[in-house]
Coordinates of C-alpha atoms and ligand atoms in Angstrom, one line a residue:
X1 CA 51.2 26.4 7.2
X2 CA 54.7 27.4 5.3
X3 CA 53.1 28.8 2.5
X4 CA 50.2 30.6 4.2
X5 CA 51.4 34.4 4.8
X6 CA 52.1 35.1 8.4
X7 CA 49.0 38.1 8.2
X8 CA 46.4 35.8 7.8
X9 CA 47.7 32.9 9.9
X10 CA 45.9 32.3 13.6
X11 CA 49.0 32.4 16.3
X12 CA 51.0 33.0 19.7
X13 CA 54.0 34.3 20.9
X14 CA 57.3 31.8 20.9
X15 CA 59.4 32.6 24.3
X16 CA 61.3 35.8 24.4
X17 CA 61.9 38.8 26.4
X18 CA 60.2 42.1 25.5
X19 CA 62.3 44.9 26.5
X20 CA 60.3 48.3 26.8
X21 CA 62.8 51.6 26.3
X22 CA 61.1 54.7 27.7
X23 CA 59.1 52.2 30.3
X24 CA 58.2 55.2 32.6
X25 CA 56.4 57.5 29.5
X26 CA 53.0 57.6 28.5
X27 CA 52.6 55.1 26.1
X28 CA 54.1 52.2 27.8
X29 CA 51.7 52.8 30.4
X30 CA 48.3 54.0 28.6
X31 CA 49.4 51.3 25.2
X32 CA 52.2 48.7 25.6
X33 CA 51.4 47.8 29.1
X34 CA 48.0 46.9 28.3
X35 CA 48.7 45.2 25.3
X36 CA 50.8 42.7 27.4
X37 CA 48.6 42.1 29.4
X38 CA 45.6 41.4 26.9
X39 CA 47.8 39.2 25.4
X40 CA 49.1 37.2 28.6
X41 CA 45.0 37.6 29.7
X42 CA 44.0 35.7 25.7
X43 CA 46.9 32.8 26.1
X44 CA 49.3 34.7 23.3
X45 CA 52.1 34.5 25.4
X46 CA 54.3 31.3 26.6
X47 CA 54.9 30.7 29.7
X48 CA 58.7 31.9 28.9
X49 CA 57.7 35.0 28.4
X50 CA 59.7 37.8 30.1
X51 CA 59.1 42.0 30.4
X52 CA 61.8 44.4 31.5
X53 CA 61.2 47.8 31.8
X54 CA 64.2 50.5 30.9
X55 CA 63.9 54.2 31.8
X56 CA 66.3 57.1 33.5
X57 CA 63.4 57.1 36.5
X58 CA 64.6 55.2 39.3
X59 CA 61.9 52.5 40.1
X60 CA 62.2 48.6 41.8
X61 CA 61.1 45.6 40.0
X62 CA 58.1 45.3 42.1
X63 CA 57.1 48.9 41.8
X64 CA 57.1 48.6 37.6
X65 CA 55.5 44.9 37.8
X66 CA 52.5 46.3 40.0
X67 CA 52.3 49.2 37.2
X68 CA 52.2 46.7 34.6
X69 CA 49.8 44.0 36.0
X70 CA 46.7 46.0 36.5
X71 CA 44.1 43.9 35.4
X72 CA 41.9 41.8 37.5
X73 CA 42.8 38.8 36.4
X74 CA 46.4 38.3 36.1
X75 CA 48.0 37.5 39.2
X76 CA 47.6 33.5 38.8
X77 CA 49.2 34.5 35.0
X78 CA 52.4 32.3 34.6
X79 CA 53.9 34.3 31.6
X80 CA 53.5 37.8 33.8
X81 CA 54.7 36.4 37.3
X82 CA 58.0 36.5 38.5
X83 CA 59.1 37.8 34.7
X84 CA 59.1 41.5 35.3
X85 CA 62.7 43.8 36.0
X86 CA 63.4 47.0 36.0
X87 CA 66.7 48.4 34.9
X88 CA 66.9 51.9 35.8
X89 CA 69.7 54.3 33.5
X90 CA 70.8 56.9 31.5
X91 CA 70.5 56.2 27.7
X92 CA 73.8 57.1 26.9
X93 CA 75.3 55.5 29.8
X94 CA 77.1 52.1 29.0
X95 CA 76.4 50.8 32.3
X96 CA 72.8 50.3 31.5
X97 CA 73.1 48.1 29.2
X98 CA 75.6 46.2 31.1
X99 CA 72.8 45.6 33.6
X100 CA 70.7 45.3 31.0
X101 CA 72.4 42.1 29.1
X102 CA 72.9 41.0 33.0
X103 CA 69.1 41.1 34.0
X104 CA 68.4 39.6 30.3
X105 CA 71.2 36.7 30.4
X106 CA 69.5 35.7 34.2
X107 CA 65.8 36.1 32.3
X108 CA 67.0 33.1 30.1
X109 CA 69.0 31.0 32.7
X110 CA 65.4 31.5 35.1
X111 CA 62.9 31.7 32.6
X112 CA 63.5 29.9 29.6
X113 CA 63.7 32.5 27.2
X114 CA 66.1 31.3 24.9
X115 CA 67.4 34.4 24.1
X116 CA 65.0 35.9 21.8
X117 CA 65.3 39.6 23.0
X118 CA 62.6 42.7 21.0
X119 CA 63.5 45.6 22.2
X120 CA 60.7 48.8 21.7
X121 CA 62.0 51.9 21.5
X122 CA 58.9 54.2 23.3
X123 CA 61.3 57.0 24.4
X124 CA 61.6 60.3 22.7
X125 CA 62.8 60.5 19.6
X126 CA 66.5 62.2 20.6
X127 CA 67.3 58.8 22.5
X128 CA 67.1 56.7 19.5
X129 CA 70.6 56.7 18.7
X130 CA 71.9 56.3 22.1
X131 CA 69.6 53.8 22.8
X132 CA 70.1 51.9 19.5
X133 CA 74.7 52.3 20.2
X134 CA 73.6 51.3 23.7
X135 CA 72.7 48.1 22.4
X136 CA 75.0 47.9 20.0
X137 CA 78.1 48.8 22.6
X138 CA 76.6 45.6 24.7
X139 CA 76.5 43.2 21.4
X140 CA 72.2 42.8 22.3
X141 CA 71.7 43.6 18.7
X142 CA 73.0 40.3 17.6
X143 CA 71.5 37.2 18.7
X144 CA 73.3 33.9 19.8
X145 CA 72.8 31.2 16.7
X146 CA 68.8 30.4 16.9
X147 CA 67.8 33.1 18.7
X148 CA 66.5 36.9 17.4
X149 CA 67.3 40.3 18.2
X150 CA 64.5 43.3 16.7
X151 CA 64.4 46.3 16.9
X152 CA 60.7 48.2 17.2
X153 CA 60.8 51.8 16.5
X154 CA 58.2 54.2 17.5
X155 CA 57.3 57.1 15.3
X156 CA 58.5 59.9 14.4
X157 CA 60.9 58.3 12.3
X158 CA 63.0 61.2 11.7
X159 CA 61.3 64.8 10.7
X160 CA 62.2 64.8 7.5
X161 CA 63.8 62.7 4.6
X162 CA 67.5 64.3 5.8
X163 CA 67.0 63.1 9.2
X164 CA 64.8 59.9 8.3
X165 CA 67.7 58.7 6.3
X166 CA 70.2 59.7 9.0
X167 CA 68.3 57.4 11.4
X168 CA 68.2 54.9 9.6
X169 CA 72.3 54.6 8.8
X170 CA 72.4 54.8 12.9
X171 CA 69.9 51.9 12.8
X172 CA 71.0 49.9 10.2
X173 CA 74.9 50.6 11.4
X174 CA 73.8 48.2 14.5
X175 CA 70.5 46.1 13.0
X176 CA 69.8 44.4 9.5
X177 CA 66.9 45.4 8.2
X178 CA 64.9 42.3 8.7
X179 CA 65.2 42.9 12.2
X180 CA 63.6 46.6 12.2
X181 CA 60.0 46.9 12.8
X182 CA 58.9 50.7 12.6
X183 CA 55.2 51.0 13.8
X184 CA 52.9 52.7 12.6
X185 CA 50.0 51.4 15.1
X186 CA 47.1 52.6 12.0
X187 CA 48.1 49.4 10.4
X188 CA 47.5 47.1 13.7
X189 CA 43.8 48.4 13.7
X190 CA 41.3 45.5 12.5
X191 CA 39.3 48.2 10.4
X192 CA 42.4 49.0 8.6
X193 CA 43.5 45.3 7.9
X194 CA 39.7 45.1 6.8
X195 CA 40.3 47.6 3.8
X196 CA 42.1 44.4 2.6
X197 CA 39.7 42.1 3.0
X198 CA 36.5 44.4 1.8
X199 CA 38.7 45.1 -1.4
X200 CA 40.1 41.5 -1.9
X201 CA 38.4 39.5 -0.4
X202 CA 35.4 40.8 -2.8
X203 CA 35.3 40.7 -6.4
X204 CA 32.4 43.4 -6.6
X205 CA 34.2 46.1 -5.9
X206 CA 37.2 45.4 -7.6
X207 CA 35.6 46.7 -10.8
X208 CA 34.4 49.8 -9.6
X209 CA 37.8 50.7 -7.6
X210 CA 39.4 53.4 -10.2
X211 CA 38.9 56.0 -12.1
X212 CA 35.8 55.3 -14.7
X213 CA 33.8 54.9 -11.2
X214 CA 35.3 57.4 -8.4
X215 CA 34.4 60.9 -8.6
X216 CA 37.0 61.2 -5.5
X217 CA 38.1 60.2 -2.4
X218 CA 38.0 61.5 0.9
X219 CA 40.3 60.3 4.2
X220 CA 39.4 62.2 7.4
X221 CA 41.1 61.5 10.8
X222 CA 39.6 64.0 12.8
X223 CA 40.0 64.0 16.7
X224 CA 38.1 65.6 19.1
X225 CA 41.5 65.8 21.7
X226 CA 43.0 68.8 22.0
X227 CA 46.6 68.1 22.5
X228 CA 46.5 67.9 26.5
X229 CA 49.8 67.2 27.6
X230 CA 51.6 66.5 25.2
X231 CA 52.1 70.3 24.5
X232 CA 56.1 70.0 23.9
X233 CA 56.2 67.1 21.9
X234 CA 53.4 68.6 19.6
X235 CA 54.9 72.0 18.8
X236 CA 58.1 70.3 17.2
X237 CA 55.6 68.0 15.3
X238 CA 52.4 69.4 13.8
X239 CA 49.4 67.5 12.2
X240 CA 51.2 66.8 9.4
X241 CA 54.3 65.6 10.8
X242 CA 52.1 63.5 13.7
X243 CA 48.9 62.6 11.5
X244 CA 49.7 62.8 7.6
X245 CA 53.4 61.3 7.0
X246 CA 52.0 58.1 8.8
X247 CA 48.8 57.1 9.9
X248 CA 46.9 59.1 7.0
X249 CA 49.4 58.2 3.8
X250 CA 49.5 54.2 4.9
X251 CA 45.7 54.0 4.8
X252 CA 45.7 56.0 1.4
X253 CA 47.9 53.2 0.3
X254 CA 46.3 50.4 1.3
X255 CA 43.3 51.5 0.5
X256 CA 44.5 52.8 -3.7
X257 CA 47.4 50.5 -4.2
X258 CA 47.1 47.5 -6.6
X259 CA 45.9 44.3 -5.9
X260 CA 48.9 42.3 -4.5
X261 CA 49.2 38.4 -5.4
X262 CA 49.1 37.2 -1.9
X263 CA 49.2 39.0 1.5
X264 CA 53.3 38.6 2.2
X265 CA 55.2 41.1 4.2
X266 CA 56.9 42.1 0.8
X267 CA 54.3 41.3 -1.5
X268 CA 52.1 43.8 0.6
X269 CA 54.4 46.5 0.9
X270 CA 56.0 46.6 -2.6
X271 CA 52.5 47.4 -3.7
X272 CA 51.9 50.2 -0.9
X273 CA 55.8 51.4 -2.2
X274 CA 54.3 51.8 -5.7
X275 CA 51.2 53.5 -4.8
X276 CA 53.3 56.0 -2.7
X277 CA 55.8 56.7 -5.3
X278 CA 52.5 57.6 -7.9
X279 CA 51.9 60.4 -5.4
X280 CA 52.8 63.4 -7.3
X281 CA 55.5 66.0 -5.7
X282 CA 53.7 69.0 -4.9
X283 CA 55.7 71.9 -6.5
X284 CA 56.0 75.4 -4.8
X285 CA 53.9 77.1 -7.0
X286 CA 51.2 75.2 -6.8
X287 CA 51.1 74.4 -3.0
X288 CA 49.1 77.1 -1.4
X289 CA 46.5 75.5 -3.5
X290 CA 47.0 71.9 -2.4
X291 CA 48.0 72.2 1.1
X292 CA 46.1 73.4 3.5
X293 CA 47.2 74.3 7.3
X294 CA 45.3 75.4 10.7
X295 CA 45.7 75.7 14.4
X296 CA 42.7 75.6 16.9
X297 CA 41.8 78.8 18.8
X298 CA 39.8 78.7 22.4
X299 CA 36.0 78.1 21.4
X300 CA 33.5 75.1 22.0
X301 CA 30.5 76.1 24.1
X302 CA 29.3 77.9 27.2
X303 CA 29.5 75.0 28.9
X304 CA 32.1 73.2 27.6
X305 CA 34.7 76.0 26.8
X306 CA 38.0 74.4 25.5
X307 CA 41.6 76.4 25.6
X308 CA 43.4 77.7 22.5
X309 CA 45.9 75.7 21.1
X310 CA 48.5 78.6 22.2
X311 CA 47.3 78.0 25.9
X312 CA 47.8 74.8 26.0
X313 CA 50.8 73.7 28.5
X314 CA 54.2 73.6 27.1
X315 CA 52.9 75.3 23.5
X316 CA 54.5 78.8 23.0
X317 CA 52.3 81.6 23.0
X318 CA 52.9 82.4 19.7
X319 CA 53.3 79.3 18.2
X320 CA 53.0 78.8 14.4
X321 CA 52.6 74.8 14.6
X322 CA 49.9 73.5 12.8
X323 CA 47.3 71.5 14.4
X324 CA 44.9 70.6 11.6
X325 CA 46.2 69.9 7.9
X326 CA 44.2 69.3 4.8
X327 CA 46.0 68.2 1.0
X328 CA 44.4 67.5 -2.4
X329 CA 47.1 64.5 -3.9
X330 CA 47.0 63.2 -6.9
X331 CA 48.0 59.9 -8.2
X332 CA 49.8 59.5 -11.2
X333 CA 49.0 56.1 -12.6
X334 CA 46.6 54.4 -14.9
X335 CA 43.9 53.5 -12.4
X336 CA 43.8 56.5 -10.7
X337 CA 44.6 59.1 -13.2
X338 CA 42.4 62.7 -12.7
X339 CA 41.1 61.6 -9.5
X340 CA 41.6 63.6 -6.7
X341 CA 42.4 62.8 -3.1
X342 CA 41.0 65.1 -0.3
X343 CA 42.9 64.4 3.6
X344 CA 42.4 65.9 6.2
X345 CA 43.1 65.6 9.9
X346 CA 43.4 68.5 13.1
X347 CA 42.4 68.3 16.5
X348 CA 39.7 69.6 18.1
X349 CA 37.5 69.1 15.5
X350 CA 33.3 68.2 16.4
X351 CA 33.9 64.6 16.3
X352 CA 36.2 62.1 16.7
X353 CA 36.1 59.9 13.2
X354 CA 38.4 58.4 11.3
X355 CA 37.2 56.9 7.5
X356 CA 37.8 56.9 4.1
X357 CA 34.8 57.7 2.1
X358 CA 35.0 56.9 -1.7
X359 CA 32.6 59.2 -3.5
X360 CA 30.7 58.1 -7.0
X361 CA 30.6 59.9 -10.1
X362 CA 27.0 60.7 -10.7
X363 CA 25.0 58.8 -13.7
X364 CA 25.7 60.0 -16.6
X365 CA 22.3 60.5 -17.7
X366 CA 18.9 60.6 -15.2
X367 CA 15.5 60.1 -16.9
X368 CA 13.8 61.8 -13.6
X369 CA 13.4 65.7 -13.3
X370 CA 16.0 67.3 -11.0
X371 CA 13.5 68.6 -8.4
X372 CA 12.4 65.4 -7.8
X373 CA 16.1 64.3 -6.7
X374 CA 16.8 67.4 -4.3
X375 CA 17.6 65.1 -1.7
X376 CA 19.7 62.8 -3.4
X377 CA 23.6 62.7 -2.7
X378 CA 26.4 61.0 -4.6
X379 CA 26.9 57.4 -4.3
X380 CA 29.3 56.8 -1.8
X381 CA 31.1 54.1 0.1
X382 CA 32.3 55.1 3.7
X383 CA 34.9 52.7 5.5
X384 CA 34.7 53.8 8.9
X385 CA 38.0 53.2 10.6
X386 CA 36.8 54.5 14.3
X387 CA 34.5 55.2 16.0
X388 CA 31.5 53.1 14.9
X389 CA 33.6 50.7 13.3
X390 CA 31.6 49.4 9.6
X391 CA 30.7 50.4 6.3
X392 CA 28.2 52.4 4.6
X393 CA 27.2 52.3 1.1
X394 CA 25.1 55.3 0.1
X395 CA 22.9 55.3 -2.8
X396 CA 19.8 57.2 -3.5
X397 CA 16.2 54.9 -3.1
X398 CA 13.1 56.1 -4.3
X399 CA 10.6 57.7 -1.5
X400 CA 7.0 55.8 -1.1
X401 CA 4.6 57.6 -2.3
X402 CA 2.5 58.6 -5.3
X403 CA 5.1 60.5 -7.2
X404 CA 8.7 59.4 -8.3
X405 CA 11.2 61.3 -5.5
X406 CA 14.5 59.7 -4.8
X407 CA 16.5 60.3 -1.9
X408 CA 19.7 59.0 -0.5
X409 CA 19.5 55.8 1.7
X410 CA 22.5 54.2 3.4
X411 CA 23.3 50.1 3.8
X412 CA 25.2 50.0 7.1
X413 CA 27.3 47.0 8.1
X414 CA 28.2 47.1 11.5
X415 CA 31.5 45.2 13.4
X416 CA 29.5 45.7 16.9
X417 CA 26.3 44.4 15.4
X418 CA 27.7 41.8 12.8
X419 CA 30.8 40.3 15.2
X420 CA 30.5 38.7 18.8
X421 CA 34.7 38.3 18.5
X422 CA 36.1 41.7 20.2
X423 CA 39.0 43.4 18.0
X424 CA 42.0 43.2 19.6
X425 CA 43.5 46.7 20.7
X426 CA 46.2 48.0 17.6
X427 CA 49.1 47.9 19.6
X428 CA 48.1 44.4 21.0
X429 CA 48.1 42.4 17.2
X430 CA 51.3 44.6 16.3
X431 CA 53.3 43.3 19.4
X432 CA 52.7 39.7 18.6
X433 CA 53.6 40.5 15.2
X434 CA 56.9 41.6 16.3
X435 CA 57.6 38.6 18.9
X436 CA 56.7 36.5 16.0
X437 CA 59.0 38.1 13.1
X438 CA 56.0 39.3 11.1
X439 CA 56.8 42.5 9.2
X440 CA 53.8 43.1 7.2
X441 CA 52.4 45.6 9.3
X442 CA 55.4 47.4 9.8
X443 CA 57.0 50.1 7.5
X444 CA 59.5 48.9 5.2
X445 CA 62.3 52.2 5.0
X446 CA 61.6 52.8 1.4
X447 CA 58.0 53.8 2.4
X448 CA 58.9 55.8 4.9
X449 CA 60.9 58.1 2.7
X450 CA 58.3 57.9 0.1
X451 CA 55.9 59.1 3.1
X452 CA 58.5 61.7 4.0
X453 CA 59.0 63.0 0.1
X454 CA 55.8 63.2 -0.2
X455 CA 55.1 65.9 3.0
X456 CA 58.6 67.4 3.4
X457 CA 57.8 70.0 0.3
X458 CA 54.5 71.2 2.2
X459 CA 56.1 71.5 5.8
X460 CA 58.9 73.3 3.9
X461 CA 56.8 75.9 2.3
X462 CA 54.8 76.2 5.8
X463 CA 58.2 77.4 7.5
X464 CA 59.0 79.8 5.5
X465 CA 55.7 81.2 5.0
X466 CA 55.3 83.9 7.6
X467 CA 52.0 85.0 7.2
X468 CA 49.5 84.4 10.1
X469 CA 48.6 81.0 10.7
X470 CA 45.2 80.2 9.8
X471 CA 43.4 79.3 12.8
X472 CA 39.6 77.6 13.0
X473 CA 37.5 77.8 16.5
X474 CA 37.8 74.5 18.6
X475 CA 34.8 72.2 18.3
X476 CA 34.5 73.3 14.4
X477 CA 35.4 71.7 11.6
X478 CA 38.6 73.1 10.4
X479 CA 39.9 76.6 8.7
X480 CA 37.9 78.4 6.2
X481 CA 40.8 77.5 3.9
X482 CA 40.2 74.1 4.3
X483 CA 36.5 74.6 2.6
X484 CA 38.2 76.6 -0.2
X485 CA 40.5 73.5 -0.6
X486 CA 37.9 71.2 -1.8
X487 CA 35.1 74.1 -2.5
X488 CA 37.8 75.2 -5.8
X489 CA 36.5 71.7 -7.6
X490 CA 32.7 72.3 -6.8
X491 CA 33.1 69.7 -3.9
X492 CA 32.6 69.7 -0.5
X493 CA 33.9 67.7 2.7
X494 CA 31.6 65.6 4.3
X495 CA 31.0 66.5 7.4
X496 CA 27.9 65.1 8.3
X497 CA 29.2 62.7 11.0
Ligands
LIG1 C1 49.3 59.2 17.5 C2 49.4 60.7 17.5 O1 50.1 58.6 16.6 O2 47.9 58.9 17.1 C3 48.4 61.3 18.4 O3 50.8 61.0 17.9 C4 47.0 60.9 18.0 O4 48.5 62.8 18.3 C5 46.9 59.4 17.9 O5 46.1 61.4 19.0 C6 45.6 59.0 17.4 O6 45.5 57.6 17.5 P1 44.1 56.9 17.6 O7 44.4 55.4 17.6 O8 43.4 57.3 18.9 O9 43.3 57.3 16.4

């Protein structure tokens, strides 16, 4: 199996000790957790398989084991028994990780982890460095001859280039690159690894993938969430900083860049590098009419009445942070040259969808009267991410009947209906990624500051602009603005979810 790229290779876990940082927070608990166990539950994991939890909250081993094994099925699981600490510390306290390289130096004497250590950064971003000269300070970021040492990262990476960059020398001052995995968890999502397979697995679309073909493209991630408690975190971010430098860019990549010769961690991103760097650099002139920004106001319906974004916990009451964002990009090489790109993402908008949704150019000539096509729509392919995980191909059908009308149809391919194999959770493939070494679904540092290039203009412009924030009424979809966005070009969002 040497030559066969890790991506596409069937495979389980090879003994090591996962260390969660941040094992108290909301992610470890509603994401990490559960992606443990799933894979302990599906026989991913050896039996020298270890877990220790780090956070400042004080908590025994027994106390975090019974938070992590909540499933019904996992007390007779050898890989989850007896394998679970706790070290309880501050980040910047050198102690910790004396306990820490204690607790992980017994886990290999006991457990037979042969001191293969990945340690996943799930705290807030400000411990990062600590937590990364913590490790450092103890020697854990080098491993014994054999062995491995990585380093996962949550997002944000940083909040800008600057600070991106400025991570990444603390980073790479302790860990070589090939041991950093930054996580975007988009990419661990089966209906974003299938944009791969629908475009190259396939030679019909191949042809029709570019500019003589695409009239544009469309990438929503909408959510019907408000932000709910995440309040704090969420004002210093914003949809673009939380939505648009990660999750939305990466599937715009994978989804425009160039066919790569095979599916290898650097074949693979090289080609999502190019595609990012083809973005054009929106200028200040011309980004009020590119960018678009918005923040929810209380709305929904009589019975359902849903705060303000401004009322939300731990959100200031005059808050100027964006909670929806919408940009028209452009990409600057030969295949995609005139098209545009219409993203969008915000929270509480009417439904919760994520998909791309390619749109045809229309024929160029159509030997059938126009009021006989009033119901006819664009051809369009639609690559639903989430929820109602498929694909739609929309083209327009001629209705039975005596005279010659045509309306739009839809093919619908559907994972439920088409799959009896369940799709394992995102952060559940991109853990096993990272125990075995496999970087291709990680982001490689050059397309994070692509990512970063690419946003930091807009969010720059936004912060000095100090007009009122557009706003748009919960449960609706999006500003006014947004409409004028994509209305300029005689388009329109499709909203018809
Ligand atoms: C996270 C964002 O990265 O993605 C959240 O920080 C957002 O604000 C979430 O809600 C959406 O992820 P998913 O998998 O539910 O689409």
């Amino acid at each position: 199996m040497d030559n066969v790229p890790q991506l596409i290779q069937e495979r389980s876990a090879p003994p090591a000790t996962l260390v969660i940082f941040g094992a108290s927070g909301d992610l470890t608990r509603r994401k990490l957790l559960p992606a443990v166990e799933s894979l302990a539950r599906h026989n991913r994991l050896p039996s020298e398989f270890a877990l220790v939890g780090v956070a400042r909250t004080p908590m025994e081993d027994e106390q975090f084991a019974s938070s992590a094994l909540t499933g019904p099925s996992l007390s007779d699981k050898p890989q989850l028994q007896g394998g679970i600490r706790y070290v309880s510390g501050g980040y910047d306290d050198p102690e910790t990780y004396k306990r820490l390289a204690e607790t992980l130096d017994e886990l290999d004497a006991q457990r037979g982890t042969s001191g293969n250590r990945l340690f996943y950064l799930s705290t807030p971003a400000e411990a990062f460095e600590p937590v990364i000269n913590g490790l450092a300070g103890a020697g854990l970021n080098r491993a014994r001859e054999g062995s491995f040492s990585r380093l996962v990262i949550e997002k944000p990476y940083g909040r800008d280039l600057t600070t991106a960059r400025e991570l990444d020398s603390v980073v790479h001052g302790a860990f070589d690159e090939p041991q950093v995995f930054r996580i975007d968890h988009y990419l661990g999502k089966d209906t974003v690894q299938n944009v791969l397979a629908l475009r190259f697995a396939n030679s019909i679309f191949q042809p029709i993938w570019d500019r003589s073909w695409v009239d544009h493209v469309q990438i929503t991630v909408a959510e019907t969430l408000g932000v709910g408690t995440r309040g704090g975190f969420y004002e210093h971010a914003g949809a673009m900083r939380d939505i648009v430098q990660n999750h939305v860019l990466q599937v715009l990549a994978l989804a425009l860049m160039e066919p790569p010769a095979s599916f290898g961690a650097e074949g693979l991103r090289n080609e999502k590098a190019k595609l990012l760097q083809a973005i054009r650099l929106p200028t200040n002139r011309d980004i009020a009419d590119l960018a678009v920004r918005g923040q929810y106001t209380r709305g929904g319906t009589r019975d359902e009445l849903m705060a303000g974004y401004r009322e939300e916990v731990g959100v200031d009451p005059l808050s100027r942070t964006e909670t929806y964002a919408a940009m028209r990009l452009n990409v600057d090489n030969w295949r995609w040259a005139g098209v545009p790109f219409y993203v969008r993402t915000g929270k509480r908008l009417p439904a919760r969808v994520t998909e791309v949704a390619l749109q045809f150019q229309r024929p160029p000539h159509l030997p059938i009267p126009a009021n006989q096509l009033t119901d006819l729509e664009a051809d369009a392919l639609i690559l639903r991410i989430q929820p109602n995980e498929g694909i739609s191909l929309r083209f327009g059908a001629k209705v039975p009947g005596h005279s010659f009308r045509v309306r739009t149809a839809s093919m619908d391919f559907s994972y439920e209906q088409t799959f009896a194999e369940e799709s394992p959770e995102a952060y559940e493939r991109l853990l096993l990624d990272a125990l075995l070494g496999d970087p291709t679904l990680f982001i490689r540092t050059d397309e994070v500051e692509q990512c970063w290039r690419i946003v930091d203009p807009i969010i720059e412009h936004w912060e000095n602009d100090h007009s009122p924030i557009p706003t748009y009424e919960a449960a609706s979809w999006g500003p006014a603005d947004a409409d004028r966005l994509i209305g300029r070009s005689g388009r329109a969002w499709k909203n018809s979810i």
